[in-house]
Coordinates of C-alpha atoms and ligand atoms in Angstrom, one line a residue:
M1 CA 85.0 58.6 -36.2
A2 CA 86.4 60.1 -33.4
A3 CA 89.7 58.2 -31.8
A4 CA 88.2 58.7 -28.4
P5 CA 85.4 59.9 -26.6
K6 CA 85.3 63.5 -25.7
A7 CA 82.8 62.9 -22.7
V8 CA 81.2 60.2 -20.7
E9 CA 77.5 60.6 -19.4
I10 CA 76.7 58.4 -16.5
R11 CA 73.1 57.7 -15.7
G12 CA 72.0 56.2 -12.5
Y13 CA 68.5 54.6 -12.6
Q14 CA 65.9 54.6 -9.8
V15 CA 65.3 51.0 -9.3
G16 CA 64.8 51.1 -5.6
F17 CA 66.8 48.3 -4.1
G18 CA 69.0 47.2 -7.2
D19 CA 71.5 48.7 -9.7
C20 CA 71.0 50.3 -13.0
F21 CA 73.6 52.4 -14.5
L22 CA 74.0 53.4 -18.4
L23 CA 77.5 54.7 -19.5
S24 CA 77.2 56.7 -22.5
F25 CA 80.5 57.4 -24.4
V26 CA 80.1 60.5 -26.4
Y27 CA 82.4 60.4 -29.7
S28 CA 80.4 62.9 -31.5
D29 CA 77.1 64.7 -31.4
T30 CA 75.7 61.8 -33.7
D31 CA 77.9 58.9 -32.2
K32 CA 77.3 58.0 -28.7
R33 CA 78.0 54.5 -27.7
H34 CA 75.9 53.1 -24.7
V35 CA 76.8 50.3 -22.2
L36 CA 74.2 49.4 -19.6
I37 CA 75.7 47.8 -16.4
D38 CA 72.8 46.0 -14.6
F39 CA 69.0 46.4 -14.4
G40 CA 67.2 44.7 -11.6
T41 CA 65.4 45.7 -8.6
T42 CA 63.8 43.7 -5.6
E43 CA 61.5 46.7 -4.2
L44 CA 60.8 49.8 -5.4
P45 CA 60.1 53.2 -3.5
T46 CA 56.8 53.9 -2.1
R47 CA 54.2 56.7 -3.2
G48 CA 50.6 57.7 -2.9
T49 CA 48.2 57.7 0.0
P50 CA 48.3 55.1 1.7
R51 CA 51.8 54.8 0.8
K52 CA 52.6 51.8 -1.6
A53 CA 55.5 50.2 -3.3
A54 CA 55.6 50.8 -7.0
K55 CA 55.2 47.7 -9.2
A56 CA 58.1 46.6 -10.9
S57 CA 55.7 45.3 -13.8
E58 CA 55.1 49.0 -14.4
H59 CA 58.0 50.9 -13.3
M60 CA 60.6 48.8 -15.1
P61 CA 59.3 49.1 -18.5
Q62 CA 59.2 52.8 -18.1
V63 CA 63.0 52.4 -17.3
A64 CA 63.8 50.4 -20.2
S65 CA 61.8 52.9 -22.5
H66 CA 63.9 55.6 -20.9
I67 CA 67.1 53.8 -21.6
A68 CA 65.9 53.0 -25.1
K69 CA 65.0 56.7 -26.0
V70 CA 68.7 58.0 -24.5
C71 CA 70.4 54.9 -26.6
G72 CA 68.5 55.7 -30.0
G73 CA 67.6 52.2 -29.9
S74 CA 70.9 50.8 -30.1
L75 CA 73.1 49.3 -26.9
T76 CA 77.0 48.6 -27.5
A77 CA 76.9 46.2 -24.5
V78 CA 75.0 44.8 -21.6
I79 CA 77.0 43.9 -18.3
A80 CA 75.3 42.1 -15.6
T81 CA 77.6 42.2 -12.9
H82 CA 76.1 39.0 -11.1
R83 CA 72.9 36.5 -10.9
H84 CA 71.2 38.6 -7.9
A85 CA 67.4 39.6 -8.9
D86 CA 68.6 43.1 -7.7
H87 CA 70.9 43.2 -10.8
I88 CA 69.4 41.0 -13.6
S89 CA 65.3 41.0 -12.9
G90 CA 65.1 44.1 -15.5
F91 CA 66.5 41.6 -18.3
G92 CA 63.5 39.4 -17.8
T93 CA 60.9 38.8 -20.3
D94 CA 58.1 37.7 -18.2
G95 CA 55.2 39.6 -16.7
R96 CA 57.0 40.2 -13.3
T97 CA 59.1 43.2 -14.8
G98 CA 56.3 44.0 -17.4
K99 CA 58.6 42.4 -20.2
S100 CA 61.5 45.3 -19.8
G101 CA 64.0 42.4 -21.1
E102 CA 62.3 42.7 -24.3
T103 CA 62.9 46.6 -24.9
I104 CA 66.8 45.8 -24.0
K105 CA 66.9 42.9 -26.2
A106 CA 65.5 44.9 -29.3
M107 CA 68.6 47.3 -28.8
N108 CA 70.7 44.5 -29.8
P109 CA 73.8 44.6 -27.9
K110 CA 77.1 43.8 -29.5
I111 CA 78.6 42.3 -26.3
V112 CA 77.0 40.7 -23.3
M113 CA 79.4 40.5 -20.2
Q114 CA 78.8 38.4 -17.4
P115 CA 81.0 36.8 -14.7
W116 CA 82.9 33.5 -15.8
T117 CA 80.6 31.5 -13.3
E118 CA 77.6 32.2 -15.7
D119 CA 79.3 30.4 -18.5
P120 CA 76.9 27.5 -19.1
E121 CA 80.1 25.6 -20.7
A122 CA 81.7 26.2 -17.4
A123 CA 79.1 24.1 -15.5
K124 CA 79.3 21.5 -18.6
N125 CA 82.8 21.2 -18.8
A126 CA 84.9 21.0 -15.9
T127 CA 88.0 22.1 -17.8
K128 CA 87.0 25.2 -19.5
A129 CA 87.3 27.7 -17.0
T130 CA 90.4 26.7 -15.5
K131 CA 93.5 24.5 -16.5
E132 CA 95.6 24.2 -13.1
S133 CA 93.0 23.9 -10.7
Q134 CA 92.5 20.8 -8.7
R135 CA 88.9 21.9 -7.7
S136 CA 86.3 21.6 -10.7
P137 CA 84.6 24.5 -11.7
R138 CA 81.6 22.4 -12.6
S139 CA 81.3 21.5 -8.9
F140 CA 81.4 25.2 -7.9
T141 CA 78.8 26.5 -10.6
A142 CA 76.5 23.3 -9.4
G143 CA 76.8 24.8 -6.1
L144 CA 75.8 28.1 -7.4
T145 CA 72.7 26.7 -8.8
A146 CA 71.5 24.5 -5.8
M147 CA 71.8 27.8 -4.3
H148 CA 68.8 29.0 -5.7
N149 CA 66.8 26.0 -4.8
I150 CA 67.9 26.6 -1.2
A151 CA 66.9 30.4 -1.5
E152 CA 63.4 29.3 -3.1
A153 CA 62.7 26.8 -0.3
I154 CA 63.6 29.6 2.4
F155 CA 61.7 31.9 0.2
Q156 CA 58.5 29.8 0.5
L157 CA 58.9 28.9 4.4
A158 CA 59.0 32.5 4.9
D159 CA 55.8 33.2 3.1
S160 CA 54.2 30.6 4.8
R161 CA 55.2 32.1 7.9
P162 CA 55.1 29.0 10.7
A163 CA 54.0 30.2 14.1
W164 CA 57.9 30.2 15.3
M165 CA 58.8 32.9 12.9
S166 CA 59.0 36.3 14.0
P167 CA 57.6 39.3 11.4
A168 CA 61.2 40.8 11.4
L169 CA 62.7 37.6 10.6
Q170 CA 60.1 36.6 7.9
K171 CA 60.9 39.9 6.4
E172 CA 64.5 39.4 6.0
L173 CA 64.3 35.9 4.9
R174 CA 61.9 36.6 2.2
F175 CA 64.2 39.6 1.0
L176 CA 67.6 37.5 1.0
G177 CA 65.5 34.8 -0.6
M178 CA 63.9 36.4 -3.4
D179 CA 67.0 38.0 -4.3
N180 CA 68.6 34.8 -4.5
I181 CA 65.8 32.8 -6.4
K182 CA 67.0 32.1 -9.8
N183 CA 65.5 34.6 -12.4
K184 CA 65.2 32.0 -15.4
S185 CA 63.4 34.6 -17.6
A186 CA 66.3 37.0 -17.1
V187 CA 69.2 34.6 -17.2
D188 CA 67.9 32.9 -20.7
N189 CA 67.3 36.4 -22.1
L190 CA 71.1 37.3 -21.4
I191 CA 72.4 34.3 -22.7
A192 CA 69.9 34.7 -25.9
M193 CA 71.0 38.1 -26.0
G194 CA 75.1 37.1 -26.4
A195 CA 74.0 34.5 -28.7
A196 CA 72.4 36.6 -31.2
K197 CA 73.7 37.1 -34.7
G198 CA 76.1 39.7 -34.7
A199 CA 76.8 39.7 -30.8
A200 CA 79.2 38.0 -28.7
A201 CA 78.9 36.6 -25.3
V202 CA 81.7 37.8 -22.8
W203 CA 82.5 35.2 -19.4
A204 CA 85.0 37.3 -17.5
H205 CA 87.4 37.0 -14.8
H206 CA 90.4 39.0 -13.5
G207 CA 92.8 39.9 -16.0
S208 CA 90.5 38.6 -18.8
D209 CA 89.9 40.6 -21.9
S210 CA 86.6 42.6 -21.8
G211 CA 86.2 42.6 -25.7
L212 CA 84.7 46.1 -25.1
E213 CA 87.8 48.2 -26.4
K214 CA 87.2 47.2 -30.0
L215 CA 83.8 48.7 -29.6
L216 CA 85.0 51.8 -27.8
P217 CA 88.1 53.4 -29.3
G218 CA 90.2 55.3 -26.7
V219 CA 88.6 53.5 -23.8
K220 CA 90.6 51.0 -21.8
V221 CA 88.4 48.2 -19.7
H222 CA 90.1 46.5 -16.8
V223 CA 88.3 43.2 -15.6
L224 CA 89.7 43.2 -11.9
G225 CA 87.3 40.6 -10.7
P226 CA 85.7 38.1 -9.9
P227 CA 89.0 35.6 -9.8
D228 CA 88.5 32.2 -11.3
L229 CA 89.0 29.1 -9.6
T230 CA 93.0 28.9 -10.8
Q231 CA 93.2 32.3 -9.1
T232 CA 92.0 31.9 -5.7
E233 CA 89.8 29.7 -3.2
K234 CA 88.7 32.5 -1.3
I235 CA 85.5 33.2 -3.5
R236 CA 84.1 29.7 -2.6
K237 CA 85.8 29.8 1.1
M238 CA 84.2 32.6 2.9
R239 CA 86.2 34.7 5.5
T240 CA 83.1 34.4 7.8
T241 CA 82.3 31.4 9.2
D242 CA 80.5 28.8 6.8
P243 CA 77.8 26.9 8.8
D244 CA 78.5 23.0 8.0
Q245 CA 75.0 22.7 6.9
F246 CA 75.4 25.0 4.1
W247 CA 78.5 23.3 2.9
H248 CA 76.3 20.0 3.1
F249 CA 73.9 21.4 0.8
L250 CA 76.5 22.3 -1.8
A251 CA 77.9 19.0 -1.9
G252 CA 76.0 17.9 -5.1
P253 CA 73.0 17.0 -6.7
K254 CA 71.7 15.6 -3.6
S255 CA 71.5 19.3 -2.3
L256 CA 68.1 19.6 -4.3
Q257 CA 66.6 16.9 -1.9
T258 CA 68.2 18.3 1.1
A259 CA 66.8 21.7 0.5
E260 CA 63.0 20.3 0.7
P261 CA 62.7 18.5 4.0
L262 CA 64.7 21.6 5.4
A263 CA 61.7 23.8 4.4
K264 CA 59.1 20.8 5.3
G265 CA 60.6 20.2 8.7
F266 CA 60.7 24.0 9.6
G267 CA 56.7 24.1 8.7
N268 CA 53.9 23.9 10.9
G269 CA 52.9 21.0 12.2
H270 CA 56.3 19.3 11.7
A271 CA 59.1 20.2 14.2
G272 CA 57.4 23.5 14.8
R273 CA 55.1 24.6 17.7
S274 CA 53.1 21.8 18.7
P275 CA 50.1 21.9 21.0
A276 CA 51.2 18.7 22.6
V277 CA 54.3 20.4 24.2
P278 CA 54.2 20.8 27.9
P279 CA 54.4 24.1 29.5
E280 CA 57.8 23.1 31.4
A281 CA 59.4 22.0 28.3
R282 CA 58.2 25.1 26.3
W283 CA 61.4 27.4 27.1
F284 CA 63.7 24.8 25.6
R285 CA 61.4 24.6 22.3
D286 CA 61.5 28.4 22.2
R287 CA 65.3 28.1 22.3
L288 CA 65.6 25.7 19.6
E289 CA 63.1 27.8 17.4
R290 CA 65.3 30.6 17.6
M291 CA 68.1 28.3 17.1
R292 CA 66.9 27.4 14.0
A293 CA 65.8 31.0 12.7
E294 CA 69.6 32.1 13.4
Q295 CA 70.7 29.0 11.3
L296 CA 68.2 29.9 8.5
L297 CA 69.5 33.1 8.5
Q298 CA 72.8 32.3 8.7
I299 CA 72.7 30.1 5.5
V300 CA 70.5 32.8 3.7
R301 CA 73.3 35.4 4.4
T302 CA 76.0 33.1 3.2
L303 CA 74.2 32.4 -0.2
D304 CA 73.9 36.1 -0.8
D305 CA 77.5 36.5 0.3
Q306 CA 78.8 34.0 -2.2
M307 CA 77.0 35.1 -5.0
N308 CA 78.1 38.7 -4.4
N309 CA 81.6 37.2 -4.6
T310 CA 81.0 36.2 -8.2
S311 CA 80.3 39.9 -9.1
L312 CA 82.5 41.5 -11.9
I313 CA 84.6 44.5 -10.9
L314 CA 85.1 46.8 -13.8
L315 CA 87.7 49.8 -14.3
F316 CA 87.0 52.3 -17.4
E317 CA 89.9 54.4 -18.3
V318 CA 88.9 57.0 -20.7
F319 CA 91.0 60.6 -21.1
G320 CA 93.0 60.2 -18.3
K321 CA 89.7 59.3 -16.0
K322 CA 89.0 56.3 -14.3
L323 CA 85.6 55.2 -13.9
L324 CA 85.1 52.0 -11.1
F325 CA 82.3 49.9 -11.3
P326 CA 82.5 47.1 -8.7
G327 CA 79.0 45.5 -8.8
D328 CA 78.3 43.9 -5.2
A329 CA 81.8 42.5 -4.7
Q330 CA 82.5 41.9 -1.3
I331 CA 85.8 41.5 0.6
E332 CA 86.7 37.8 -0.8
N333 CA 86.2 39.1 -4.0
W334 CA 88.2 42.5 -3.7
S335 CA 91.2 40.8 -1.7
Y336 CA 92.3 38.9 -4.8
A337 CA 92.6 42.2 -7.0
L338 CA 94.0 44.1 -4.2
E339 CA 96.2 41.6 -2.3
D340 CA 96.7 38.0 -3.6
A341 CA 97.0 38.7 -7.4
P342 CA 100.5 38.8 -8.8
D343 CA 99.8 42.3 -10.0
A344 CA 97.8 43.7 -7.1
A345 CA 100.4 46.4 -6.3
R346 CA 99.9 47.8 -9.8
T347 CA 96.1 47.4 -9.3
R348 CA 95.9 49.7 -6.0
E349 CA 98.0 52.2 -7.8
L350 CA 95.8 52.3 -10.4
L351 CA 92.7 52.7 -8.3
A352 CA 94.0 55.2 -6.1
D353 CA 93.2 58.0 -8.1
V354 CA 90.0 56.7 -9.3
D355 CA 87.6 59.8 -10.4
V356 CA 84.2 58.2 -10.3
Y357 CA 83.3 55.3 -7.7
K358 CA 80.1 53.4 -7.7
V359 CA 79.3 52.6 -4.4
G360 CA 79.8 48.6 -4.1
H361 CA 76.8 46.6 -3.0
H362 CA 74.5 49.6 -2.2
G363 CA 76.6 50.8 0.6
S364 CA 76.9 47.9 2.6
L365 CA 79.8 47.3 5.1
N366 CA 82.3 45.0 3.4
A367 CA 81.9 46.1 -0.5
T368 CA 84.1 49.3 0.0
P369 CA 87.3 47.7 1.6
K370 CA 88.4 50.3 3.9
K371 CA 92.3 49.5 4.4
L372 CA 92.7 48.4 0.9
L373 CA 90.6 50.8 -1.3
W374 CA 88.8 53.5 0.5
E375 CA 91.9 55.2 2.3
D376 CA 93.9 55.0 -0.9
F377 CA 91.4 57.1 -2.7
K378 CA 93.4 60.3 -3.2
R379 CA 90.4 62.6 -4.3
R380 CA 88.4 62.3 -1.2
N381 CA 88.1 65.6 0.4
K382 CA 89.1 67.3 -2.8
T383 CA 87.4 70.2 -4.1
G384 CA 85.8 71.1 -7.3
S385 CA 86.5 68.8 -10.5
Q386 CA 89.3 66.8 -8.5
R387 CA 86.6 65.6 -5.8
L388 CA 85.9 61.9 -5.8
V389 CA 82.5 61.6 -7.5
T390 CA 80.5 58.7 -6.1
L391 CA 77.4 57.1 -7.3
L392 CA 74.8 55.0 -5.1
S393 CA 71.8 53.0 -5.7
T394 CA 70.3 51.9 -2.5
M395 CA 66.7 52.2 -0.6
P396 CA 67.4 51.9 3.3
G397 CA 65.4 49.5 5.5
K398 CA 65.7 46.7 3.3
H399 CA 69.0 45.0 4.0
G400 CA 70.8 44.3 7.2
K401 CA 70.1 45.8 10.7
V402 CA 71.2 48.8 12.5
A403 CA 71.4 47.0 15.8
N404 CA 74.1 44.7 14.5
K405 CA 75.5 47.4 12.4
T406 CA 74.8 45.6 9.4
E407 CA 72.2 48.1 8.0
V408 CA 72.4 48.9 4.1
P409 CA 73.4 51.7 3.1
R410 CA 75.8 51.5 6.4
R411 CA 75.6 54.8 8.0
P412 CA 79.1 55.5 8.8
L413 CA 80.1 54.9 5.2
L414 CA 77.3 56.9 4.0
A415 CA 78.5 60.0 6.5
A416 CA 82.1 59.3 4.7
L417 CA 80.6 59.7 1.1
K418 CA 78.6 62.8 1.8
A419 CA 81.4 64.3 3.8
E420 CA 84.3 63.3 1.7
T421 CA 83.0 62.9 -2.0
A422 CA 80.3 64.6 -4.4
L423 CA 77.7 61.9 -3.9
S424 CA 74.8 61.2 -6.3
S425 CA 72.2 58.7 -4.7
T426 CA 69.1 57.4 -6.2
T427 CA 67.5 57.9 -2.8
D428 CA 67.5 61.6 -3.6
L429 CA 65.6 61.1 -6.7
P430 CA 61.9 62.4 -6.7
F431 CA 59.5 59.6 -6.6
G432 CA 55.8 60.8 -6.8
K433 CA 53.1 60.0 -9.5
K434 CA 55.8 61.2 -12.3
P435 CA 59.0 59.4 -11.1
T436 CA 62.3 61.1 -11.9
F437 CA 63.9 58.1 -13.6
C438 CA 67.6 58.9 -13.2
Y439 CA 70.5 61.3 -11.9
Q440 CA 72.9 62.2 -14.5
I441 CA 76.8 63.0 -14.2
D442 CA 78.9 64.3 -17.2
V443 CA 82.6 63.3 -16.8
T444 CA 84.8 65.6 -19.5
P445 CA 88.7 65.6 -19.5
Ligands
ZN1 ZN1 72.8 44.2 -5.2

């Protein structure tokens, strides 16, 4: 076997709003080693007349089969960057994604890598993930679990659409709620794949061993994020305002009880619109309802950000080229690697000449730190083989709003990606009756 790959094929799969990337390290014509990074969707592009969103139960098994074909039925590793549905739903073995997770499981990945926050032992054993921290990772991971319950309550509330909820708010709450609901079947399958005979589960954090290097000779893998709790408190304390009520939900097992009355209290016939309100009091009622809507959105957005900040950030180095895959990591996760870690200066130096960048969080505004990362990329504005290659998996109109400059993908970032880099985006893949499943980029020395 060759001591190092002679090329890397990267495929970015069409999963609508979600991520699915396949890295194939080519050692020889007969020896390719495949690493799947994420496989999830929350919504697929539309097609047909009238236009309808494609069904995940039909499309995801087709993507899985395509991956199986490319991989010759065998995966070296599966990496799930974080627990959001748009990154892991395809690993599910139930009907929602047409059991696409069965196909992945049948490829017997030798390593299943997830962030440390997913380690079932971190939830059970407070000293497992951290030695020095005063804070217990147990309460942190319990908090992450509680989020799913809140997300579920908010999703159900949005689904029932009380009279005070505008269609726009309903759309946003449903989308964010759905992304944050626990995908039990996918989570279980990821754990089962890692526990299978001949496989290993890796729960990674900044600076930890990826376990991949012994399976991928000649490839160096740096785990840059997420930090664990000994390294930073930032991933639990967001820079943005944390609504008090949100932290109240995360206080402990009571959170489950708190989430329910919230949904009920906001439903029809409770605190919502009541025919008994006299006309002169209606302006006040409407105001209160608007406030509630804002708070709900704030809560669900904070949940979403918090989970993104548990995302793995991985840098692959091969034949002198650097490939950066940061999942959905947002600024709080990035800032440990780039500012606060003892090796931050070295990391920034390491990232300055990145050759391939998977655009963070589907092109959202705070997942590609401008000062600390983007402006340092030396290969921006270069030409030919020197030019920075960027990979985007996204679907406009799903997340955030143009009006408050939170749309995903964020337009100024998209414009910069188009102007300064060689951009490949899933939005450019034809998606008719016979969808084009992926774009392909070949990286060579
Ligand atoms: Zn995502």
